[in-house]
XYZ file of C-alpha atoms in Angstrom:
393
model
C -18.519 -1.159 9.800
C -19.459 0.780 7.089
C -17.188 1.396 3.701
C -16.839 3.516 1.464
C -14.504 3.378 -2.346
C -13.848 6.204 -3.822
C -11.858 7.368 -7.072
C -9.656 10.065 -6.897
C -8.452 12.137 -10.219
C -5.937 14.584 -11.009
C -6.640 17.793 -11.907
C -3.265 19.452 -12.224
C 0.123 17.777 -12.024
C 0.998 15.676 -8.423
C 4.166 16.683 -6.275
C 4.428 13.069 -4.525
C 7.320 13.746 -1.886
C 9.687 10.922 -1.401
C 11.782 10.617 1.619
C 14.952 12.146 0.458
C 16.091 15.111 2.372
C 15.219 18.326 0.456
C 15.159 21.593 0.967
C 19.078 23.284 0.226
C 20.046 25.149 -3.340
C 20.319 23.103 -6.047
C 18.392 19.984 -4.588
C 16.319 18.034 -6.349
C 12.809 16.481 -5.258
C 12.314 13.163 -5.945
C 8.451 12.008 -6.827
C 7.425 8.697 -4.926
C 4.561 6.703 -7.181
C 2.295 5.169 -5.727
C 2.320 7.205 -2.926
C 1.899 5.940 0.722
C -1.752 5.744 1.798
C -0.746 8.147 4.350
C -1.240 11.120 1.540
C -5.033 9.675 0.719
C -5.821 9.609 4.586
C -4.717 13.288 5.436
C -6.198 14.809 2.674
C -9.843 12.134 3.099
C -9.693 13.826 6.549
C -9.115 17.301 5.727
C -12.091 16.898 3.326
C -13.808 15.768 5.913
C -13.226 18.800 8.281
C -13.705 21.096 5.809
C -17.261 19.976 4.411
C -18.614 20.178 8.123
C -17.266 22.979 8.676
C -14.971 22.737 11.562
C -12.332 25.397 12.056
C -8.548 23.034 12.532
C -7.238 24.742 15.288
C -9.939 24.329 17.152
C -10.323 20.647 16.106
C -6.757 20.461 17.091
C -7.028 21.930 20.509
C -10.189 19.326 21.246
C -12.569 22.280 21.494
C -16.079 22.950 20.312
C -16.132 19.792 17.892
C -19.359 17.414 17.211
C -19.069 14.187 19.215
C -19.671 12.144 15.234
C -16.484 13.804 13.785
C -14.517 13.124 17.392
C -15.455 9.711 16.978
C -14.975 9.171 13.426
C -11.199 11.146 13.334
C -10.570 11.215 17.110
C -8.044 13.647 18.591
C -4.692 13.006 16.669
C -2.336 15.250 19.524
C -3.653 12.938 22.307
C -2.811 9.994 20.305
C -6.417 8.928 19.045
C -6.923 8.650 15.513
C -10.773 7.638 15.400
C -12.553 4.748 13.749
C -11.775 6.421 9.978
C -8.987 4.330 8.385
C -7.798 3.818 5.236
C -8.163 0.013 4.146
C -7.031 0.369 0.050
C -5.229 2.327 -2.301
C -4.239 1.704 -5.452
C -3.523 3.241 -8.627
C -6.799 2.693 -10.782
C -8.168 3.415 -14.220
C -11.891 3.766 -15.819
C -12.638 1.462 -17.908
C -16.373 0.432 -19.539
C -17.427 -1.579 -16.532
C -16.148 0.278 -14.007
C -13.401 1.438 -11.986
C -10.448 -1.258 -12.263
C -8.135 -1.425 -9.319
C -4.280 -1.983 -10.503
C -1.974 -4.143 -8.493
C 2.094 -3.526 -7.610
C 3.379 -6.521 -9.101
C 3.677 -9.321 -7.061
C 7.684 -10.397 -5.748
C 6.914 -13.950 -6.208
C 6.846 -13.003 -10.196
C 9.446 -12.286 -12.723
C 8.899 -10.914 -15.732
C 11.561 -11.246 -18.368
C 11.435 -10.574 -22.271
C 11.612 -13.382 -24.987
C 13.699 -12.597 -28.551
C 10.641 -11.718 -29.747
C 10.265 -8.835 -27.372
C 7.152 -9.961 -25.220
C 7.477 -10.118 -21.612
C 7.154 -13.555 -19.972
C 5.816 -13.926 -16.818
C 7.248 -16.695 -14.333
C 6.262 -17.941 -11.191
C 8.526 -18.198 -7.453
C 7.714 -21.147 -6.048
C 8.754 -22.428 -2.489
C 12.158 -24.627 -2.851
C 13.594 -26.809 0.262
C 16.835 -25.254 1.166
C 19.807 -27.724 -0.089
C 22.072 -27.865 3.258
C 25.223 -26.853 0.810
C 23.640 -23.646 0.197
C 24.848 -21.228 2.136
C 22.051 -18.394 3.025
C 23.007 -17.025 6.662
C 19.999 -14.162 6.365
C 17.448 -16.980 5.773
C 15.024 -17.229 7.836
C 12.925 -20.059 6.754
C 12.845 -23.944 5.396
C 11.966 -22.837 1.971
C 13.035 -19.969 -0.175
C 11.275 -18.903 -3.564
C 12.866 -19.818 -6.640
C 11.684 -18.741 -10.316
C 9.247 -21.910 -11.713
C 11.702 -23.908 -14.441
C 14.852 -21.682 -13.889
C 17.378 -20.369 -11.539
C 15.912 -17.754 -8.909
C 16.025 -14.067 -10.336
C 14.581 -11.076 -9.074
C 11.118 -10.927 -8.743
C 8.732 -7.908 -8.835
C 9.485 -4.756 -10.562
C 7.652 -1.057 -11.973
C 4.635 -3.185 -13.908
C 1.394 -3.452 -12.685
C -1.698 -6.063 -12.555
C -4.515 -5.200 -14.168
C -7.126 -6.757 -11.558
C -7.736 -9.787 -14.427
C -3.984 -10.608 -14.118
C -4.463 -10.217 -9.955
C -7.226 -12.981 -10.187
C -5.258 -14.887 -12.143
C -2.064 -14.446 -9.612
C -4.530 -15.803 -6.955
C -5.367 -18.639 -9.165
C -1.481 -19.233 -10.172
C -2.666 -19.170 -13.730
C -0.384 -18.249 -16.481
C 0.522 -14.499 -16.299
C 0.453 -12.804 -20.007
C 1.427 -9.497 -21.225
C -1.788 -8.179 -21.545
C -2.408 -8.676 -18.047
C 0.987 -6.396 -17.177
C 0.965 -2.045 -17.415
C 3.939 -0.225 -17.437
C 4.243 2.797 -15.422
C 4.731 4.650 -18.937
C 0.770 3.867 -19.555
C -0.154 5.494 -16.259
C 1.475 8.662 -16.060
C 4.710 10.675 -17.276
C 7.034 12.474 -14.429
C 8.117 16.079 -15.736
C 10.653 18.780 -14.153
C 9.495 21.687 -12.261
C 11.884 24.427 -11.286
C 10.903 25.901 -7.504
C 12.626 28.837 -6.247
C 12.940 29.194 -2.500
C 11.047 31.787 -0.418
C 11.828 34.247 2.222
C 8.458 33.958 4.615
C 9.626 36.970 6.652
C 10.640 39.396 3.774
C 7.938 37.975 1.241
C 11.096 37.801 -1.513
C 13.102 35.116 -2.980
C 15.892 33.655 -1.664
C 19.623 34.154 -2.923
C 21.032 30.832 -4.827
C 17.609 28.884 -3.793
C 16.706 27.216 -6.818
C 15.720 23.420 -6.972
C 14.184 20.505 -9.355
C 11.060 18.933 -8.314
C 9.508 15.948 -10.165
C 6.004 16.623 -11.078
C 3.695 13.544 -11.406
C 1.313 13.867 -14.727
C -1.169 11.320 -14.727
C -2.665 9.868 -18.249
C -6.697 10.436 -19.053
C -8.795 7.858 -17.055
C -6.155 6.909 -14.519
C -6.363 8.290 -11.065
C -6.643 6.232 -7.128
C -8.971 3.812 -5.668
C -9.558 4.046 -2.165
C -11.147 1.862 0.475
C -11.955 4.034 3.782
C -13.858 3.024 6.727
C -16.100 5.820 7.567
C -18.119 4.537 10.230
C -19.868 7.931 11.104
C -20.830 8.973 7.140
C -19.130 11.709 7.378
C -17.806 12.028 3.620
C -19.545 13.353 1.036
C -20.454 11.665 -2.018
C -18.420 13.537 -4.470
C -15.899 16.494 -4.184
C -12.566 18.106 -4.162
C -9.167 17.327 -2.542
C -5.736 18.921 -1.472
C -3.308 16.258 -2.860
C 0.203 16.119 -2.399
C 2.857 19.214 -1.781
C 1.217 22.741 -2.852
C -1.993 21.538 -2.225
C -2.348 20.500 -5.816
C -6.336 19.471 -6.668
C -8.083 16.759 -6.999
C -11.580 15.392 -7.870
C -13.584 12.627 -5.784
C -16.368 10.479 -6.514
C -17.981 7.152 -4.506
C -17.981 4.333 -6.635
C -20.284 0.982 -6.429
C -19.392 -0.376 -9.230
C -15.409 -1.766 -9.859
C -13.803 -4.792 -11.664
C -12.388 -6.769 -8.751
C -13.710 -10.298 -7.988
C -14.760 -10.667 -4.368
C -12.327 -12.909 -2.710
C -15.314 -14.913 -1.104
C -15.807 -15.778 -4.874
C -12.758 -16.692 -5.887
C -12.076 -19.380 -3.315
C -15.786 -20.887 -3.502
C -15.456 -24.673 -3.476
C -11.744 -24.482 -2.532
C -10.634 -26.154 0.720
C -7.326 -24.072 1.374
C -4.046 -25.948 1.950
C -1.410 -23.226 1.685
C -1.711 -19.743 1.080
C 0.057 -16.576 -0.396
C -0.205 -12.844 1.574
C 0.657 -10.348 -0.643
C 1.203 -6.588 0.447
C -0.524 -3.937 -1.194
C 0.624 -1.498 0.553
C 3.992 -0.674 2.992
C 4.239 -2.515 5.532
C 5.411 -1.232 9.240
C 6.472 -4.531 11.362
C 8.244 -4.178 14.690
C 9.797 -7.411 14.269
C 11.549 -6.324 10.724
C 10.681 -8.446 7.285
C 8.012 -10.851 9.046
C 4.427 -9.642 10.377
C 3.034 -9.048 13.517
C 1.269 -11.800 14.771
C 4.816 -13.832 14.005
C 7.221 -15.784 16.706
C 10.451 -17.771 15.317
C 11.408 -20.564 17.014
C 14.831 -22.294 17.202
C 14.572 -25.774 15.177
C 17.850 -27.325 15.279
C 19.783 -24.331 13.414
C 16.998 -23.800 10.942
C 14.371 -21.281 12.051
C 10.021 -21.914 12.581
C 8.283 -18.678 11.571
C 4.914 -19.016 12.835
C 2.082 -17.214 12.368
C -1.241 -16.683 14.145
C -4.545 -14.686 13.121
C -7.569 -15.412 15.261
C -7.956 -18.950 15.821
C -5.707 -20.008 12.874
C -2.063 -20.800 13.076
C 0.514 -21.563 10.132
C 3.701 -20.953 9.096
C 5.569 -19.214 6.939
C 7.785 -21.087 5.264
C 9.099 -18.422 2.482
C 9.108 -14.946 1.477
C 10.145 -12.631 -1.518
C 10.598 -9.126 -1.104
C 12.048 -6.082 -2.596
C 14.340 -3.515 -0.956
C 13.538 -1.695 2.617
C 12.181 1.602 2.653
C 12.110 4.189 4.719
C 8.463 5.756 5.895
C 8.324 9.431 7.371
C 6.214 12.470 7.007
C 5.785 15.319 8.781
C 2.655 15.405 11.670
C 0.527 18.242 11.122
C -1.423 17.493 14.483
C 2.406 18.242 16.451
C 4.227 20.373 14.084
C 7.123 18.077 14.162
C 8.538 15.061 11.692
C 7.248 11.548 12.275
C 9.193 9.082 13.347
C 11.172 7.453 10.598
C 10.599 3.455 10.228
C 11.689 0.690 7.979
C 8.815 -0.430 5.697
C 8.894 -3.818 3.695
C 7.591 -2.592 0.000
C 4.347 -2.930 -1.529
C 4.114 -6.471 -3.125
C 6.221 -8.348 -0.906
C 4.393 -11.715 -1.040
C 4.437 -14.377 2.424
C 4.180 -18.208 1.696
C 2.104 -20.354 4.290
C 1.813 -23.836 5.119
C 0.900 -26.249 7.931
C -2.153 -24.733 8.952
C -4.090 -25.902 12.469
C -7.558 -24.437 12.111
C -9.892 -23.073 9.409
C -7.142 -21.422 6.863
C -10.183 -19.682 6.084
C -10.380 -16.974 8.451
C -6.925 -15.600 7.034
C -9.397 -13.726 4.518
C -10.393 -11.172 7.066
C -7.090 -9.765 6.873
C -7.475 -7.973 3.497
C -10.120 -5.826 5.643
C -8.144 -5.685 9.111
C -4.905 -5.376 7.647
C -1.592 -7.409 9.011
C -1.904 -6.208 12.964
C -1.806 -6.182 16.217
C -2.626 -2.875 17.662
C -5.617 -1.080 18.481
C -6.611 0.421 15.627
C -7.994 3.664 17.502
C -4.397 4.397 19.203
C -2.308 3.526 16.101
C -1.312 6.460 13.302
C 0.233 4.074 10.831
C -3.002 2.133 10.874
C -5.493 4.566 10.356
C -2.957 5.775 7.402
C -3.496 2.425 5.823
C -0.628 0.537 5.905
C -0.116 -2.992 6.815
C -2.662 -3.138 3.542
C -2.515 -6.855 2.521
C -4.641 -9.527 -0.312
C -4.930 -12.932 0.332
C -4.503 -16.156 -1.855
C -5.580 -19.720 -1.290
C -3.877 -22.822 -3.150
C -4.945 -26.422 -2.801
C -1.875 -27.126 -3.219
């Protein structure tokens, strides 16, 4: 399989859709940051299309179109997306050594702020269940609680720097400096849109709306992971990002910040380990992945879990809020279906492993699923994105 990373970077202002309806007089467009992989993938494969050339309606109608680019992006109205897929994204920044990757920040954390101001950073750690609490939604034997304190809610709008992330993988202590506020990354300002009339070429009466307008800081743009098995991507180049078509540069990158996961588990015989999601997550079975089956244990529910020839269980997890996924398919000329996404940074606690915890490490490449990845949209989109942590412990 070959990879590619590249980092994307603003040229203009974003416009980052939500999924809020939009569209009447007097509306108001709400920006979504980060924003779902699925934006990086269309506008990767439109790059793609356009640098060799290949005229879209045709590509659409499955005429006249190299057998390399067929196989690499597949024939999206018959239902095949290809062997391209997205398998990052993340907001990033440029610093001296490279191109640093930046984190959502993990659920199982909480930051707070001392009287002096600083933000503390706490872990969730997996607590037994007392049979006088009542929790009818849970799911599991265990349920996080903040380390030293009552539980709170975890997560929030700061970011890892990739230090801090290798230090979440570690369960070391968290510190400020390791933590970005969206405020560093970028600044969201109001754009006034008035509505057209595509027939008559003119404005239309009382069609004015707000639409938030995504300014990113110097030095900050995306990192993203593709699997581009055919080459087809050129090294460096331009992008349609976002509504309007806003631009965008592109460059490959070899060199970046992040600590190989093979490294950061060398000498460590796993006992329990954290899956974190760094991206939205599409699961047919609701808040737990695919690959899951909950059994019945005496009025307290098994969540098992299986990847290749491991099995485990999940015995806790800390989430944020639902969201809803959409988008509109430019492949059909209709809206995609609309499904209920557990957020980036959702984090999965597993125990009681049988077999080589190990091979849990291939998922940060494959991604939490079950499907073909050829006959899958969602997949080749790039969510299901997911890191792993091992604990002794």
């Amino acid at each position: 399989m070959t990879t590619k990373e590249i980092f994307i970077q603003p040229i203009d202002v974003l416009m980052l859709r939500g999924n809020r309806q939009f569209g009447g007089g007097g509306d108001w467009g709400e920006a979504l940051m980060p924003p779902w992989p699925s934006l990086f993938s269309g506008a990767i494969r439109s790059a793609i299309l356009s640098q060799r050339g290949v005229d879209i309606a045709k590509f659409l109608s499955g005429s006249e179109i190299d057998s390399k680019i067929r196989h690499s992006l597949g024939f999206p109205p018959g239902g095949d997306f290809g062997t391209f897929r997205v398998i990052k994204s993340n907001i990033a920044r440029i610093t001296s050594s490279g191109v640093e990757r930046l984190f959502h920040l993990p659920a199982d954390l909480e930051v707070s702020q001392s009287s002096e101001k600083k933000y503390v950073v706490r872990y969730k750690k997996p607590v037994v269940i007392p049979p006088s609490f009542s929790m009818t939604s849970a799911r599991t034997p265990k349920v996080a609680f903040t380390q030293g304190g009552a539980g709170g809610k975890g997560g929030g709008s700061h970011l890892l720097t990739s230090a801090g992330f290798e230090k979440w993988r570690r369960m070391e202590q968290i510190s400020e400096n390791d933590l970005l506020s969206p405020s560093d990354i970028y600044s969201i300002e109001s754009r006034l849109g008035i509505g057209l009339d595509s027939d008559r070429r003119t404005a239309q009466h009382s069609l004015i709306y707000t639409t938030d307008a995504i300014s990113m800081e110097v030095g900050y743009g995306f990192l993203v992971k593709v699997q581009d098995s055919d080459d087809l991507l050129d090294d460096s180049g331009l992008l349609r990002l976002g509504g309007d078509g806003r631009g965008a540069t592109y460059r490959t990158v070899t060199s970046t910040t992040e600590t190989p996961l093979e490294s950061s588990t060398t000498g460590i015989v796993p006992k329990s380990a954290r899956i974190y999601l760094n991206s939205p997550a599409l699961f047919e079975g609701g808040w737990y992945p695919d690959g899951s089956t909950i059994y019945d244990n005496g009025g307290r529910d098994i969540v098992s879990f299986e990847f290749n020839s491991v099995s485990s269980e999940i015995i806790a997890a800390t989430s944020g809020r639902h969201r809803t996924v959409s988008g509109w398919d430019l492949s059909k000329g209709e809206p995609k279906e609309s499904l209920r996404s557990i957020p980036s940074g959702a984090v999965y606690f597993l125990d009681n492993f049988d077999g080589d915890p190990g091979e849990l490490s291939e998922l940060a490449e494959s991604g939490l699923w079950t499907t073909d990845p050829t006959s899958d949209q969602r997949r080749a989109e790039g969510f299901n994105q997911c890191e792993i942590a091992f604990s002794q412990s």
